[in-house]
PDB file of C-alpha atoms in Angstrom:
ATOM      1  CA  UNK K   1     -25.393  31.551-148.470  1.00 54.00           C
ATOM      2  CA  UNK K   2     -21.915  32.387-149.716  1.00 89.00           C
ATOM      3  CA  UNK K   3     -21.410  32.369-153.565  1.00 88.00           C
ATOM      4  CA  UNK K   4     -18.839  29.527-153.714  1.00 90.00           C
ATOM      5  CA  UNK K   5     -20.868  27.279-151.312  1.00 92.00           C
ATOM      6  CA  UNK K   6     -23.785  27.917-153.654  1.00 93.00           C
ATOM      7  CA  UNK K   7     -21.779  27.136-156.867  1.00 94.00           C
ATOM      8  CA  UNK K   8     -20.281  24.050-155.342  1.00 93.00           C
ATOM      9  CA  UNK K   9     -23.853  22.934-154.303  1.00 95.00           C
ATOM     10  CA  UNK K  10     -25.097  23.449-157.971  1.00 94.00           C
ATOM     11  CA  UNK K  11     -22.332  21.964-159.959  1.00 95.00           C
ATOM     12  CA  UNK K  12     -20.903  19.008-157.827  1.00 94.00           C
ATOM     13  CA  UNK K  13     -23.781  16.592-158.304  1.00 95.00           C
ATOM     14  CA  UNK K  14     -23.333  16.972-162.240  1.00 96.00           C
ATOM     15  CA  UNK K  15     -19.510  16.549-161.799  1.00 96.00           C
ATOM     16  CA  UNK K  16     -19.815  13.498-159.736  1.00 94.00           C
ATOM     17  CA  UNK K  17     -22.444  11.868-161.951  1.00 95.00           C
ATOM     18  CA  UNK K  18     -20.084  12.531-165.038  1.00 95.00           C
ATOM     19  CA  UNK K  19     -17.110  11.060-163.057  1.00 94.00           C
ATOM     20  CA  UNK K  20     -15.172  14.223-162.565  1.00 94.00           C
ATOM     21  CA  UNK K  21     -13.618  15.573-159.241  1.00 90.00           C
ATOM     22  CA  UNK K  22     -13.899  19.148-158.411  1.00 90.00           C
ATOM     23  CA  UNK K  23     -10.275  20.259-157.462  1.00 87.00           C
ATOM     24  CA  UNK K  24     -10.872  24.052-157.125  1.00 87.00           C
ATOM     25  CA  UNK K  25     -13.567  26.472-157.551  1.00 91.00           C
ATOM     26  CA  UNK K  26     -13.003  30.410-157.660  1.00 91.00           C
ATOM     27  CA  UNK K  27     -14.783  33.555-158.425  1.00 92.00           C
ATOM     28  CA  UNK K  28     -12.349  36.311-159.384  1.00 92.00           C
ATOM     29  CA  UNK K  29     -13.243  39.814-160.313  1.00 87.00           C
ATOM     30  CA  UNK K  30     -16.461  41.726-159.895  1.00 81.00           C
ATOM     31  CA  UNK K  31     -19.342  43.237-161.938  1.00 77.00           C
ATOM     32  CA  UNK K  32     -18.982  42.599-165.810  1.00 79.00           C
ATOM     33  CA  UNK K  33     -15.392  41.162-165.423  1.00 80.00           C
ATOM     34  CA  UNK K  34     -16.343  38.284-162.927  1.00 88.00           C
ATOM     35  CA  UNK K  35     -14.844  35.033-163.742  1.00 94.00           C
ATOM     36  CA  UNK K  36     -16.032  31.639-162.389  1.00 94.00           C
ATOM     37  CA  UNK K  37     -13.071  29.235-162.541  1.00 94.00           C
ATOM     38  CA  UNK K  38     -13.699  25.508-162.128  1.00 95.00           C
ATOM     39  CA  UNK K  39     -10.813  23.013-162.226  1.00 92.00           C
ATOM     40  CA  UNK K  40     -11.762  19.396-162.684  1.00 93.00           C
ATOM     41  CA  UNK K  41      -9.785  16.032-162.536  1.00 88.00           C
ATOM     42  CA  UNK K  42     -10.600  12.406-163.655  1.00 88.00           C
ATOM     43  CA  UNK K  43      -8.697   9.424-163.925  1.00 83.00           C
ATOM     44  CA  UNK K  44      -6.657   9.500-167.018  1.00 81.00           C
ATOM     45  CA  UNK K  45      -6.733  13.037-167.263  1.00 84.00           C
ATOM     46  CA  UNK K  46      -8.826  15.920-168.410  1.00 90.00           C
ATOM     47  CA  UNK K  47      -9.012  16.587-172.315  1.00 92.00           C
ATOM     48  CA  UNK K  48     -10.047  19.697-173.982  1.00 94.00           C
ATOM     49  CA  UNK K  49     -13.100  17.995-175.090  1.00 96.00           C
ATOM     50  CA  UNK K  50     -13.940  17.288-171.316  1.00 95.00           C
ATOM     51  CA  UNK K  51     -13.475  21.026-170.587  1.00 96.00           C
ATOM     52  CA  UNK K  52     -15.869  21.860-173.408  1.00 96.00           C
ATOM     53  CA  UNK K  53     -18.652  19.386-172.454  1.00 96.00           C
ATOM     54  CA  UNK K  54     -18.202  20.407-168.735  1.00 96.00           C
ATOM     55  CA  UNK K  55     -18.370  24.094-169.402  1.00 96.00           C
ATOM     56  CA  UNK K  56     -21.406  23.839-171.546  1.00 96.00           C
ATOM     57  CA  UNK K  57     -23.373  21.780-169.047  1.00 95.00           C
ATOM     58  CA  UNK K  58     -22.229  23.990-165.940  1.00 95.00           C
ATOM     59  CA  UNK K  59     -23.109  27.171-167.886  1.00 93.00           C
ATOM     60  CA  UNK K  60     -26.733  25.830-168.447  1.00 92.00           C
ATOM     61  CA  UNK K  61     -26.992  25.002-164.832  1.00 92.00           C
ATOM     62  CA  UNK K  62     -25.659  28.429-163.624  1.00 90.00           C
ATOM     63  CA  UNK K  63     -27.776  30.413-166.214  1.00 87.00           C
ATOM     64  CA  UNK K  64     -30.831  28.717-164.967  1.00 84.00           C
ATOM     65  CA  UNK K  65     -30.067  29.864-161.422  1.00 85.00           C
ATOM     66  CA  UNK K  66     -29.232  33.630-162.060  1.00 79.00           C
ATOM     67  CA  UNK K  67     -26.779  33.760-159.464  1.00 83.00           C
ATOM     68  CA  UNK K  68     -25.090  37.032-160.830  1.00 81.00           C
ATOM     69  CA  UNK K  69     -26.740  40.317-161.537  1.00 80.00           C
ATOM     70  CA  UNK K  70     -24.292  40.932-164.442  1.00 83.00           C
ATOM     71  CA  UNK K  71     -22.512  38.890-167.195  1.00 86.00           C
ATOM     72  CA  UNK K  72     -19.956  36.395-165.891  1.00 89.00           C
ATOM     73  CA  UNK K  73     -17.311  34.253-167.611  1.00 93.00           C
ATOM     74  CA  UNK K  74     -16.766  30.671-167.162  1.00 94.00           C
ATOM     75  CA  UNK K  75     -13.575  28.817-167.226  1.00 95.00           C
ATOM     76  CA  UNK K  76     -13.342  25.058-166.888  1.00 96.00           C
ATOM     77  CA  UNK K  77      -9.789  23.464-167.068  1.00 94.00           C
ATOM     78  CA  UNK K  78      -7.507  20.727-165.306  1.00 90.00           C
ATOM     79  CA  UNK K  79      -5.718  21.983-162.549  1.00 83.00           C
ATOM     80  CA  UNK K  80      -2.365  21.569-164.367  1.00 79.00           C
ATOM     81  CA  UNK K  81       0.721  19.522-163.517  1.00 74.00           C
ATOM     82  CA  UNK K  82       2.212  21.778-161.126  1.00 72.00           C
ATOM     83  CA  UNK K  83      -0.780  22.852-158.992  1.00 78.00           C
ATOM     84  CA  UNK K  84      -0.315  22.796-155.292  1.00 85.00           C
ATOM     85  CA  UNK K  85      -1.173  19.715-153.325  1.00 90.00           C
ATOM     86  CA  UNK K  86      -3.201  20.589-150.239  1.00 87.00           C
ATOM     87  CA  UNK K  87      -5.804  17.869-149.495  1.00 88.00           C
ATOM     88  CA  UNK K  88      -5.558  14.102-148.878  1.00 91.00           C
ATOM     89  CA  UNK K  89      -7.122  13.861-152.180  1.00 88.00           C
ATOM     90  CA  UNK K  90      -4.562  15.909-153.943  1.00 89.00           C
ATOM     91  CA  UNK K  91      -1.564  13.936-152.353  1.00 93.00           C
ATOM     92  CA  UNK K  92      -3.260  10.607-152.884  1.00 92.00           C
ATOM     93  CA  UNK K  93      -3.709  11.353-156.784  1.00 87.00           C
ATOM     94  CA  UNK K  94      -0.018  12.122-156.667  1.00 89.00           C
ATOM     95  CA  UNK K  95       1.329   8.697-155.148  1.00 93.00           C
ATOM     96  CA  UNK K  96       4.439   7.927-156.926  1.00 92.00           C
ATOM     97  CA  UNK K  97       5.303  11.311-157.947  1.00 91.00           C
ATOM     98  CA  UNK K  98       8.398  13.204-156.911  1.00 93.00           C
ATOM     99  CA  UNK K  99       7.417  16.354-154.995  1.00 94.00           C
ATOM    100  CA  UNK K 100       8.568  19.293-152.952  1.00 96.00           C
ATOM    101  CA  UNK K 101       6.926  18.917-149.443  1.00 97.00           C
ATOM    102  CA  UNK K 102       6.549  22.365-147.766  1.00 96.00           C
ATOM    103  CA  UNK K 103       6.126  22.250-143.906  1.00 95.00           C
ATOM    104  CA  UNK K 104       4.106  24.646-141.791  1.00 94.00           C
ATOM    105  CA  UNK K 105       7.468  25.530-140.046  1.00 94.00           C
ATOM    106  CA  UNK K 106       8.655  26.737-143.395  1.00 93.00           C
ATOM    107  CA  UNK K 107      11.040  23.797-144.376  1.00 94.00           C
ATOM    108  CA  UNK K 108      11.061  21.859-147.428  1.00 95.00           C
ATOM    109  CA  UNK K 109      11.584  18.183-148.408  1.00 95.00           C
ATOM    110  CA  UNK K 110      11.989  16.537-151.860  1.00 96.00           C
ATOM    111  CA  UNK K 111      11.020  12.864-152.327  1.00 96.00           C
ATOM    112  CA  UNK K 112       8.598  10.551-153.887  1.00 96.00           C
ATOM    113  CA  UNK K 113       5.157  10.059-152.220  1.00 97.00           C
ATOM    114  CA  UNK K 114       5.152   6.561-151.062  1.00 97.00           C
ATOM    115  CA  UNK K 115       1.844   6.647-149.073  1.00 96.00           C
ATOM    116  CA  UNK K 116      -0.879   8.975-147.894  1.00 97.00           C
ATOM    117  CA  UNK K 117      -3.132   8.236-145.080  1.00 95.00           C
ATOM    118  CA  UNK K 118      -4.848   9.765-142.278  1.00 96.00           C
ATOM    119  CA  UNK K 119      -1.700   9.929-140.525  1.00 96.00           C
ATOM    120  CA  UNK K 120       0.143  11.901-143.126  1.00 96.00           C
ATOM    121  CA  UNK K 121       2.368  11.903-146.306  1.00 97.00           C
ATOM    122  CA  UNK K 122       5.266   9.454-146.536  1.00 97.00           C
ATOM    123  CA  UNK K 123       8.049  10.320-148.662  1.00 97.00           C
ATOM    124  CA  UNK K 124      10.810   8.197-149.836  1.00 96.00           C
ATOM    125  CA  UNK K 125      14.154   9.913-150.344  1.00 92.00           C
ATOM    126  CA  UNK K 126      17.307   7.859-150.948  1.00 91.00           C
ATOM    127  CA  UNK K 127      15.611   4.495-149.959  1.00 89.00           C
ATOM    128  CA  UNK K 128      14.548   6.193-146.538  1.00 95.00           C
ATOM    129  CA  UNK K 129      10.952   6.666-145.674  1.00 96.00           C
ATOM    130  CA  UNK K 130       9.730   9.671-143.803  1.00 96.00           C
ATOM    131  CA  UNK K 131       6.295  10.362-142.537  1.00 97.00           C
ATOM    132  CA  UNK K 132       4.989  13.964-142.384  1.00 97.00           C
ATOM    133  CA  UNK K 133       1.875  14.390-140.112  1.00 97.00           C
ATOM    134  CA  UNK K 134      -0.945  16.421-141.651  1.00 96.00           C
ATOM    135  CA  UNK K 135      -0.269  19.015-138.808  1.00 96.00           C
ATOM    136  CA  UNK K 136       3.041  19.706-140.083  1.00 96.00           C
ATOM    137  CA  UNK K 137       2.280  19.666-144.040  1.00 96.00           C
ATOM    138  CA  UNK K 138       1.569  23.260-145.488  1.00 94.00           C
ATOM    139  CA  UNK K 139       1.446  21.968-149.336  1.00 94.00           C
ATOM    140  CA  UNK K 140       3.295  20.050-151.808  1.00 94.00           C
ATOM    141  CA  UNK K 141       4.207  20.629-155.469  1.00 93.00           C
ATOM    142  CA  UNK K 142       4.864  17.955-158.172  1.00 91.00           C
ATOM    143  CA  UNK K 143       8.224  18.420-159.663  1.00 91.00           C
ATOM    144  CA  UNK K 144       7.726  18.440-163.399  1.00 83.00           C
ATOM    145  CA  UNK K 145      10.687  16.922-165.085  1.00 78.00           C
ATOM    146  CA  UNK K 146      11.071  16.927-168.977  1.00 77.00           C
ATOM    147  CA  UNK K 147      13.280  14.446-170.534  1.00 72.00           C
TER     148      UNK K 147
END
């Protein structure tokens, strides 16, 4: 079984039980420099305390499985404000946010996410709504505006 699939199989039940969503899971590096990166999300945002608690529990889960022959490092964090939006869940979490939407054709559009459904992503721009079907959506990025 692929390592990412096995990691997800091990940690997903714990995360779901505690009310977290697994946004992304990565393993980077090799040997003694291997890093397991876990990005989590929950309603209301992820705190440093959340990351600490999740890290401790996931570490216990992984250590009990002996998945890696050599030492590894575990990083648990929130995905950040400017993370790419790729899945239906990502876009749904961002309803009401202003984004740049990138299409598979290489075009970009800026607007506020009005709706997300199985049909696609609906943006509002200058009081006009436009639906982008999933087949044309490459990704989106939230536009972080500081006031």
